[in-house]
PDB file of C-alpha atoms in Angstrom:
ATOM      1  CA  UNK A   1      41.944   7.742-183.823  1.00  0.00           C
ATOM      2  CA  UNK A   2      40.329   8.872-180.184  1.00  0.00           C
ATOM      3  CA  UNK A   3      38.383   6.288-178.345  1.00  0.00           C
ATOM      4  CA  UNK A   4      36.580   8.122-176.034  1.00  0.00           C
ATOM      5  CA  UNK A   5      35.705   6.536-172.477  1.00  0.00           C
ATOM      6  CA  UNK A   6      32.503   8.065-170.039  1.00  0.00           C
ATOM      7  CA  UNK A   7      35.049   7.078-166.839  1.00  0.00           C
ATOM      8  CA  UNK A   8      32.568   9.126-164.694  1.00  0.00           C
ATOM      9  CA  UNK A   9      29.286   7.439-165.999  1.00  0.00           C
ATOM     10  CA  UNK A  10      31.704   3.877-164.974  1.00  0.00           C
ATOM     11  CA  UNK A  11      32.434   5.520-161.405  1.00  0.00           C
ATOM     12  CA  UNK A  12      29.159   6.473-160.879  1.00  0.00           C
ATOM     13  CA  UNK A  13      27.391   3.321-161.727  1.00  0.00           C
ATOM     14  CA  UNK A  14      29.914   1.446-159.299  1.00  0.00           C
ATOM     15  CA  UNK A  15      29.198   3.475-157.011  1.00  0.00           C
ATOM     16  CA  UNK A  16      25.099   2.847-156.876  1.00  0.00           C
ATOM     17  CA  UNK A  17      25.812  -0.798-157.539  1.00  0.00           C
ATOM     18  CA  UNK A  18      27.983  -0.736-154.309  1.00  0.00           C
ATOM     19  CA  UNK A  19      25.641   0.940-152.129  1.00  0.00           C
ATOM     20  CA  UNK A  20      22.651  -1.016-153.309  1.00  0.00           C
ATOM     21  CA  UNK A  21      24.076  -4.176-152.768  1.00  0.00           C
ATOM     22  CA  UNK A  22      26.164  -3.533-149.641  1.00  0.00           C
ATOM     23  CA  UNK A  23      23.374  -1.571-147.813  1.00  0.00           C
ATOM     24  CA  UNK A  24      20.814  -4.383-148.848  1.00  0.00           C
ATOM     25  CA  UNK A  25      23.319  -7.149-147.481  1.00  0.00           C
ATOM     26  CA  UNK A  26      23.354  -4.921-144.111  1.00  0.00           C
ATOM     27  CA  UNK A  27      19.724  -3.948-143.395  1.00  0.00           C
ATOM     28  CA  UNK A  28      18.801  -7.787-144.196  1.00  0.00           C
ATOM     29  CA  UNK A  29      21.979  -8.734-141.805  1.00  0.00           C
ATOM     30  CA  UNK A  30      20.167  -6.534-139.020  1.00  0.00           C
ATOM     31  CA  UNK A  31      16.407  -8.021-139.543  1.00  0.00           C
ATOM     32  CA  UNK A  32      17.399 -11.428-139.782  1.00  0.00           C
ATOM     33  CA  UNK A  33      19.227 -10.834-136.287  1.00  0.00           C
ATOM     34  CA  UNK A  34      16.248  -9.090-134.566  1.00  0.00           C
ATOM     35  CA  UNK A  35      14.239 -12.195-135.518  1.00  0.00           C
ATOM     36  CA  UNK A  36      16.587 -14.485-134.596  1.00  0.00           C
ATOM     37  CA  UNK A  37      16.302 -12.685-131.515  1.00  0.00           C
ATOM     38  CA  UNK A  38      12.574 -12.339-131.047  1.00  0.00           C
ATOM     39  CA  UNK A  39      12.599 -16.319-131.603  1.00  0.00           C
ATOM     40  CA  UNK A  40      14.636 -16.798-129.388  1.00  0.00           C
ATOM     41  CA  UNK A  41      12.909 -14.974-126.451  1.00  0.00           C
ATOM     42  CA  UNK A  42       9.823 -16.839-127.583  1.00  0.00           C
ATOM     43  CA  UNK A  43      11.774 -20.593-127.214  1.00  0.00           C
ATOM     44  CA  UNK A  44      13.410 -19.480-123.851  1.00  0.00           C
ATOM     45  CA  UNK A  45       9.824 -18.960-122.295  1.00  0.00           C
ATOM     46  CA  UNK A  46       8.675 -22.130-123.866  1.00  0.00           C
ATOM     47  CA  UNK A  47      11.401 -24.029-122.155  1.00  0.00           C
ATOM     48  CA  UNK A  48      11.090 -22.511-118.707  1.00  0.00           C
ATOM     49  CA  UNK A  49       7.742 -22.767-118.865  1.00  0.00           C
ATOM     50  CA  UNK A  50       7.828 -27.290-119.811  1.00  0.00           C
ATOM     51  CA  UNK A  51      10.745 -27.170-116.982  1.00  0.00           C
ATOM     52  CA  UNK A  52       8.529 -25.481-114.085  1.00  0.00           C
ATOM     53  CA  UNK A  53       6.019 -28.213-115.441  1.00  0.00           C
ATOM     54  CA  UNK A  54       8.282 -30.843-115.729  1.00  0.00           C
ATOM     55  CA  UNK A  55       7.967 -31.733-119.117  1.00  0.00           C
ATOM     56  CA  UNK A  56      11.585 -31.588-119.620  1.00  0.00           C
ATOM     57  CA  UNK A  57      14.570 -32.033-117.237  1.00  0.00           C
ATOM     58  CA  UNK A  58      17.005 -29.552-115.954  1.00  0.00           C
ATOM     59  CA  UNK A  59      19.816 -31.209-117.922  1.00  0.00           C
ATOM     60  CA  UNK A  60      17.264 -30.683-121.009  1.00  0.00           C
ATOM     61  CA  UNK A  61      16.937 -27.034-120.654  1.00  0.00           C
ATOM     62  CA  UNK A  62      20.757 -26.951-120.457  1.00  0.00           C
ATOM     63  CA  UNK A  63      21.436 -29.033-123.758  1.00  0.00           C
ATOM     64  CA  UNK A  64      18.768 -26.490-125.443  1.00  0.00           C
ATOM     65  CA  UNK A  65      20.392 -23.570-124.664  1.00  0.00           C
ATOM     66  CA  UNK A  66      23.729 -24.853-125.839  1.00  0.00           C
ATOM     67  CA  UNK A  67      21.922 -25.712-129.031  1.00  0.00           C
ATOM     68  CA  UNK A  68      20.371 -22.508-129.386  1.00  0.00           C
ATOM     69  CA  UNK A  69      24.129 -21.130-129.100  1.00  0.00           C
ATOM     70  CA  UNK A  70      25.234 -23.805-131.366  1.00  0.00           C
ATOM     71  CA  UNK A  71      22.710 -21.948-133.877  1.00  0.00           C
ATOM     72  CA  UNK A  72      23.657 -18.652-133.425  1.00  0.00           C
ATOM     73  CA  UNK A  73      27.057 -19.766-134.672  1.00  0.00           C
ATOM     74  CA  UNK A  74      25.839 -21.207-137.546  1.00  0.00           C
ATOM     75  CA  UNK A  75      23.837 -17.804-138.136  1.00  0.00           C
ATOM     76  CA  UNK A  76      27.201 -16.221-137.816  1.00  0.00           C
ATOM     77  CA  UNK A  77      29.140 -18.540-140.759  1.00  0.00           C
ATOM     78  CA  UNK A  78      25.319 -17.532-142.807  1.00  0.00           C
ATOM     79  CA  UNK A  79      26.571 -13.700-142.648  1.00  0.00           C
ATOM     80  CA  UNK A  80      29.828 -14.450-143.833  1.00  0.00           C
ATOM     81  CA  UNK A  81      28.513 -16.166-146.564  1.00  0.00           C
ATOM     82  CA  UNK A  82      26.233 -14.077-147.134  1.00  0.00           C
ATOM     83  CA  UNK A  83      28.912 -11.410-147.498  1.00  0.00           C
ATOM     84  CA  UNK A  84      30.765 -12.908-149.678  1.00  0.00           C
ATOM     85  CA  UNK A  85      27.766 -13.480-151.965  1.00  0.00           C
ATOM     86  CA  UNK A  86      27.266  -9.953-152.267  1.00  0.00           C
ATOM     87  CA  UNK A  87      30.996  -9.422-153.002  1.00  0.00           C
ATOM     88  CA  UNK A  88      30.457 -11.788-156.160  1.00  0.00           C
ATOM     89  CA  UNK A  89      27.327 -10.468-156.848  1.00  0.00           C
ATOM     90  CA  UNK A  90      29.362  -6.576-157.210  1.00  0.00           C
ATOM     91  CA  UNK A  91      31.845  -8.098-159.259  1.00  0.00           C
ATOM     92  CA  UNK A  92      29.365  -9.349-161.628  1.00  0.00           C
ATOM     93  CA  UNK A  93      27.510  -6.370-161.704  1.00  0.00           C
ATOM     94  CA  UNK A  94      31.002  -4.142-162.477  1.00  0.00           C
ATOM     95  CA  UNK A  95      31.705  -6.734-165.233  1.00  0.00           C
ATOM     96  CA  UNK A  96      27.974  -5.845-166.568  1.00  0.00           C
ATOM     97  CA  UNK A  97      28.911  -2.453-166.354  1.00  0.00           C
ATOM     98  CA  UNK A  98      32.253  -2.902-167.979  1.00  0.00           C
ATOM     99  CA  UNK A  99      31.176  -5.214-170.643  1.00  0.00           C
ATOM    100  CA  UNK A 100      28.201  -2.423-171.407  1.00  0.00           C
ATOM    101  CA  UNK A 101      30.838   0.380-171.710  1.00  0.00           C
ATOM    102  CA  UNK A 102      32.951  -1.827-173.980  1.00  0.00           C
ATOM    103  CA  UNK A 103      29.938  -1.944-176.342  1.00  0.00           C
ATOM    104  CA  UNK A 104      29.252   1.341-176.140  1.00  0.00           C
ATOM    105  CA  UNK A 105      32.612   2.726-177.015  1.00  0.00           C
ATOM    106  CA  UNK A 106      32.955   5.334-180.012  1.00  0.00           C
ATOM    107  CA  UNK A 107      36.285   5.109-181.877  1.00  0.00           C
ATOM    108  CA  UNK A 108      36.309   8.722-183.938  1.00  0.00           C
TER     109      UNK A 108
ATOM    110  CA  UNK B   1      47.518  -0.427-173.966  1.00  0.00           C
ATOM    111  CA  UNK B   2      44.898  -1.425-176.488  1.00  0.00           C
ATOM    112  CA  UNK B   3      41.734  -0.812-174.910  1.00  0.00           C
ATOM    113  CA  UNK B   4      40.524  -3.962-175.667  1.00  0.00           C
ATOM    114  CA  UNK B   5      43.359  -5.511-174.378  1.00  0.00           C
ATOM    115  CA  UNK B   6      42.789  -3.751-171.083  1.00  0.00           C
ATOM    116  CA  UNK B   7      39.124  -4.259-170.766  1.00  0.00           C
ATOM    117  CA  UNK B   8      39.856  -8.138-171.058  1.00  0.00           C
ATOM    118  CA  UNK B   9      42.646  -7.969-167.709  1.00  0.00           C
ATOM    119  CA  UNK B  10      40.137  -6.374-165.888  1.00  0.00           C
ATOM    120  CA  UNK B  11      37.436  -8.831-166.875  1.00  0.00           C
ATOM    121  CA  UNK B  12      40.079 -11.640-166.342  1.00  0.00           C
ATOM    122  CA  UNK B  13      40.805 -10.495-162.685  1.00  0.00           C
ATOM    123  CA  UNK B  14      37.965  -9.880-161.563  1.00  0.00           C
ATOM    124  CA  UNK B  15      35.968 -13.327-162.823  1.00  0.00           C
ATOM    125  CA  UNK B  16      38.998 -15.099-161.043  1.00  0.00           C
ATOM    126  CA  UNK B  17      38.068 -13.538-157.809  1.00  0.00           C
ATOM    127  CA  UNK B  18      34.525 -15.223-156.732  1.00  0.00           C
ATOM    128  CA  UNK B  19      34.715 -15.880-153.161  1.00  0.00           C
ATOM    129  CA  UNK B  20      31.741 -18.335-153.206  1.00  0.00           C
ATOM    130  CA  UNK B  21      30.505 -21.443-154.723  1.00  0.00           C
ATOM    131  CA  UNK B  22      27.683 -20.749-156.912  1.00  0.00           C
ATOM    132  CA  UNK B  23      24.488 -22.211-156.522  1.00  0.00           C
ATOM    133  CA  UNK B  24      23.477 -26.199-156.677  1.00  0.00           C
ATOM    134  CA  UNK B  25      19.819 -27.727-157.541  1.00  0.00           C
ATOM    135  CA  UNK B  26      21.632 -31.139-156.163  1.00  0.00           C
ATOM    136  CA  UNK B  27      23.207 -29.791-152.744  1.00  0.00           C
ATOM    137  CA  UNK B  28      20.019 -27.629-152.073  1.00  0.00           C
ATOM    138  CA  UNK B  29      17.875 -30.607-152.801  1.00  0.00           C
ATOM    139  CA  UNK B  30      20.361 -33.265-150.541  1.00  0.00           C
ATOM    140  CA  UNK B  31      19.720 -31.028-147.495  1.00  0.00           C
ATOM    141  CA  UNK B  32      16.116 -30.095-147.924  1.00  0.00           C
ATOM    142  CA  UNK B  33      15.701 -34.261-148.093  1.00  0.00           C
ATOM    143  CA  UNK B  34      17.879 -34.669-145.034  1.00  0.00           C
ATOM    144  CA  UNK B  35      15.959 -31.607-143.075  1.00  0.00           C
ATOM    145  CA  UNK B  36      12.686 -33.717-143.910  1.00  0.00           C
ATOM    146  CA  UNK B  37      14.276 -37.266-143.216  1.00  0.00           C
ATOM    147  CA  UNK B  38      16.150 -36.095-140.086  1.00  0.00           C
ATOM    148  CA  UNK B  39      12.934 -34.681-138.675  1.00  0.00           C
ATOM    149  CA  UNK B  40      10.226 -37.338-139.244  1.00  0.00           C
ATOM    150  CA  UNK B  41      12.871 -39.457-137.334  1.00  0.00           C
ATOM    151  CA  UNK B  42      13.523 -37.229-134.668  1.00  0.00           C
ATOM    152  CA  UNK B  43       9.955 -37.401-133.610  1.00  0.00           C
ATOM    153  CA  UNK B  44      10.362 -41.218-133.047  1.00  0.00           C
ATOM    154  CA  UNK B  45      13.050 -40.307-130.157  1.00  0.00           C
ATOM    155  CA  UNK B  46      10.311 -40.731-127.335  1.00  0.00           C
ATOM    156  CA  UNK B  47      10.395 -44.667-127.939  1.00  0.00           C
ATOM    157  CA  UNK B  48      13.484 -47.142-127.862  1.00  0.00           C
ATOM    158  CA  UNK B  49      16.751 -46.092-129.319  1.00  0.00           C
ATOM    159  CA  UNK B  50      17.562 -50.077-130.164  1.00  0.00           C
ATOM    160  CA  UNK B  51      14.346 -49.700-132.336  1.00  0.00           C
ATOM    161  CA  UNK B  52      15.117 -47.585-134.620  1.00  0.00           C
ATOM    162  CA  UNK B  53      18.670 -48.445-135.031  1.00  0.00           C
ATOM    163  CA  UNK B  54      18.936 -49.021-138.604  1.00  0.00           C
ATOM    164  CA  UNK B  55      17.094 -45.915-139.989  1.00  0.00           C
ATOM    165  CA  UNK B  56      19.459 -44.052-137.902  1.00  0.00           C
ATOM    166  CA  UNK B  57      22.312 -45.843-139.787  1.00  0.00           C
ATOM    167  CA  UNK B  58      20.206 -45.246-142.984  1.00  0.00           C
ATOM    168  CA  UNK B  59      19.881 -41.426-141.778  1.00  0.00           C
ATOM    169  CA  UNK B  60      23.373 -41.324-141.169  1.00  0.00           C
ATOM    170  CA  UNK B  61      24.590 -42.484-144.579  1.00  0.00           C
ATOM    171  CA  UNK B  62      22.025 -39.890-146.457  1.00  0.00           C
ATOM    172  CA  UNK B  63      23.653 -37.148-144.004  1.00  0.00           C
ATOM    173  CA  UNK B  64      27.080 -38.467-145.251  1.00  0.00           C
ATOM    174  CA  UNK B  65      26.112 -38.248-148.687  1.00  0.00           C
ATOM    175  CA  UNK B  66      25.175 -34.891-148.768  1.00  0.00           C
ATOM    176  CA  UNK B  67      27.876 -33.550-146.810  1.00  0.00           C
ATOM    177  CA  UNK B  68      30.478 -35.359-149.294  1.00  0.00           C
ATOM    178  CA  UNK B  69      28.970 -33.827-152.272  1.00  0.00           C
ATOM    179  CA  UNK B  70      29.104 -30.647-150.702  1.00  0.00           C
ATOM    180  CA  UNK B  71      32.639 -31.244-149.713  1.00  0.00           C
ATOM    181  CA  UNK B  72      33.353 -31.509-153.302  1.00  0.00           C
ATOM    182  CA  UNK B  73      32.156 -28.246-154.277  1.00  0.00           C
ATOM    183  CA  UNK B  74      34.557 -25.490-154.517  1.00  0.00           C
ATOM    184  CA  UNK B  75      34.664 -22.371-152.756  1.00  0.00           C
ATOM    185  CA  UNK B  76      32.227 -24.291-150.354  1.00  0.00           C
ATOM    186  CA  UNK B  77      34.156 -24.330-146.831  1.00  0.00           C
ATOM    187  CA  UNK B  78      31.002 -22.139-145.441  1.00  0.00           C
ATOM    188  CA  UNK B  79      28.949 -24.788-145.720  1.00  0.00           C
ATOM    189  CA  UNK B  80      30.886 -27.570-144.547  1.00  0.00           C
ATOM    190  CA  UNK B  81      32.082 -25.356-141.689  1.00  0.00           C
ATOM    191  CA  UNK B  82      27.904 -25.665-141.234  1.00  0.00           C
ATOM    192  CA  UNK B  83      27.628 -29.632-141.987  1.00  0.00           C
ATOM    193  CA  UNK B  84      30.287 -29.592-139.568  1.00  0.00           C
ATOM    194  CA  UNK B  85      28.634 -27.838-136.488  1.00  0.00           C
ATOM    195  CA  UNK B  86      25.283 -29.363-137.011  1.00  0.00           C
ATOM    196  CA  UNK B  87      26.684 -33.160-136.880  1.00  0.00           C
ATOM    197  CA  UNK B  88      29.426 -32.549-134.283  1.00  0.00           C
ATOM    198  CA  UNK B  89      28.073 -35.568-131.383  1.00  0.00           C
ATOM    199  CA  UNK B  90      29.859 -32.882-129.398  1.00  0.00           C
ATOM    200  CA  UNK B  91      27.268 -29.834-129.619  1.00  0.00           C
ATOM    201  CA  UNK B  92      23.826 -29.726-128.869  1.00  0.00           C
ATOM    202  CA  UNK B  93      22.627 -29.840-132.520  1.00  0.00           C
ATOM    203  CA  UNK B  94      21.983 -32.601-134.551  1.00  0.00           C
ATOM    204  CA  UNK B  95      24.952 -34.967-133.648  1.00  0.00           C
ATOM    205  CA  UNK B  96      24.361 -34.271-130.193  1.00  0.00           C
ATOM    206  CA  UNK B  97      20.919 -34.931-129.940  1.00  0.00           C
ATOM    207  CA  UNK B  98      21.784 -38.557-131.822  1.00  0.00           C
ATOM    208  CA  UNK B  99      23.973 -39.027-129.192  1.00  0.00           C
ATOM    209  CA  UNK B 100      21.873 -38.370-126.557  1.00  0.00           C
ATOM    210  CA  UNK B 101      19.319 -40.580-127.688  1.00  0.00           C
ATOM    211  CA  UNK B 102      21.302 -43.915-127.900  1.00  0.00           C
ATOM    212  CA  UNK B 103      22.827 -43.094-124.462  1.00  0.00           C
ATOM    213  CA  UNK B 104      19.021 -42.321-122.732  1.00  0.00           C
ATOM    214  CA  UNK B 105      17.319 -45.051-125.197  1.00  0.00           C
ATOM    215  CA  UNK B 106      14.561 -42.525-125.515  1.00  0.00           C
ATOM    216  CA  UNK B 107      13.919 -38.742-124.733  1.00  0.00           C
ATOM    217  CA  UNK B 108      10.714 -36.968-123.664  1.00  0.00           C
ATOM    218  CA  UNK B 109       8.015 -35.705-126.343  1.00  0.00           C
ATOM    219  CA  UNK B 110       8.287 -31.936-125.266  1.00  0.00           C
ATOM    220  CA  UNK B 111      12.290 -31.839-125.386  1.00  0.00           C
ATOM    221  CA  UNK B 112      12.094 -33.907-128.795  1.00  0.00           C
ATOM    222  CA  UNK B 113       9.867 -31.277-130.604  1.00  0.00           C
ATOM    223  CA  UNK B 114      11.737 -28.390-128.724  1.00  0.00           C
ATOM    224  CA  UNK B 115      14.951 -29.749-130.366  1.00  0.00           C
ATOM    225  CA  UNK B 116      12.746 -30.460-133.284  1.00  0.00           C
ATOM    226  CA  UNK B 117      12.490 -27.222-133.952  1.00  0.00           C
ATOM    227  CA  UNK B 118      15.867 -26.394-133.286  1.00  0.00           C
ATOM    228  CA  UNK B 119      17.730 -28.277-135.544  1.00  0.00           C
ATOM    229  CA  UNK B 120      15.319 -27.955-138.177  1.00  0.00           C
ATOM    230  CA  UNK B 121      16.330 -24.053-138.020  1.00  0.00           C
ATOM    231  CA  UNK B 122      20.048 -25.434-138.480  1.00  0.00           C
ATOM    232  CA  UNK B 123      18.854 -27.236-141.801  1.00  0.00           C
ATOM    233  CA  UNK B 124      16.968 -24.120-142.899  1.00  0.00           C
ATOM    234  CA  UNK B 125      20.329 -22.346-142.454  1.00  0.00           C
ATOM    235  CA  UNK B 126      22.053 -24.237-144.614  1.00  0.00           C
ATOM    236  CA  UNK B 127      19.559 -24.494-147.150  1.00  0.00           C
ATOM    237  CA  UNK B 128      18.862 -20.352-147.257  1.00  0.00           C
ATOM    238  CA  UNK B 129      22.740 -19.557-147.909  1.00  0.00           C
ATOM    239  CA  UNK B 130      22.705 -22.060-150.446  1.00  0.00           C
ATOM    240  CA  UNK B 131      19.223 -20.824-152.352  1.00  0.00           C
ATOM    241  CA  UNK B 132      20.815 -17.855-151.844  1.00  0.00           C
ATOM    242  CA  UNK B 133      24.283 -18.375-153.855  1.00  0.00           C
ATOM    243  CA  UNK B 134      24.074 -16.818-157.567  1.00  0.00           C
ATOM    244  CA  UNK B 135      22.955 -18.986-160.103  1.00  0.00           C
TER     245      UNK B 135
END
């Protein structure tokens, strides 16, 4: 009896699953940033500008800032999870691909 | 090895490694309620702290509720890690600005909708990594 295995069809489908998933998680990673960025340039000039008008005090401005740090960390615990969402989402896809070869198997 | 036999350890180790809870319809919901809740009551921070006193107690208990179902959850220390910065009365998110409102009695209207904004982006943290867990 031979079973007979495609190892480098399994390889190679890992492989595209990895780089579509990882590179996805990355790119997204990077936009999401830039925005939080660009928002965050637009909020700063909103501030300064209701502080030169005194619509909010000094002490105000301050606590805002630290907020605005207080949600870049919680952007930061996001990417992790994030992360690890695409790690589970790989393994699922490489039990996919395993359970598929299973099936597929030819026993001569 | 039968191949069978080794096609199940792999399949065995590898659906014992998740890293991550999975998704929730119940947690996503709690904090989408307590992003609306929190923020309807936030804009009533330009008048008298003593005022609304027990719809901040009310507030408080919904936040509690969420963040002990969460709690509950495995795999879910992300998100309490989040629950945990966004309520600290030490940081300038949502426990801060709680804080800061019962000491001042009341805050001005263009810092309230400035932190408005803020910690509704805190909420909408939460509640993307969630909606984004695998179902």
């Amino acid at each position: 009896m031979t079973i007979t295995i495609d190892w480098k069809n399994i390889e190679n489908q890992i492989v595209l699953l990895a780089l579509t998933i990882f590179r996805g998680y990355a790119e997204e990673a990077i936009k999401d940033f830039k925005e939080f960025r660009k928002q965050t340039e637009g909020d700063l000039k909103a501030w300064l500008e209701d502080l030169r008008l005194g619509n909010i005090t000094s002490q105000n401005f301050k606590d805002l800032v630290s907020g605005q740090r207080g949600l870049l960390e919680l952007k930061a615990l996001e990417k992790v999870g994030l992360a690890n969402i695409a790690l589970d989402k790989f393994t699922e896809g490489v039990i996919q691909i395993l359970i598929a070869t299973v099936e597929s198997i030819q026993i001569q | 090895m039968h191949y069978k036999t080794f096609f199940s350890l792999i399949f065995l180790l590898i659906t014992s490694c998740a890293t991550i809870s999975i998704f929730d319809q119940k947690a996503y919901e709690n904090v989408v309620a307590c992003k609306v809740d929190t923020l309807v009551l936030m804009s009533k921070a330009t008048e008298s702290y003593t005022v609304y006193k027990k719809e901040l107690e009310e507030l408080n208990k919904e936040l509690d509720k969420a963040y002990e179902y969460d709690k509950n959850r495995r795999l879910n220390i992300i998100t309490i890690q989040m629950w945990d910065k966004l309520r600290d009365p030490n940081s300038q998110l949502l426990g801060g600005f709680l804080k800061e409102w019962s000491e001042n009695d009341h805050l001005l209207k263009r810092y309230v909708a400035h932190k408005q904004n803020q910690i509704g982006q805190g909420f909408d943290i939460i509640i993307q990594l969630e909606s984004n867990k695998l179902r």
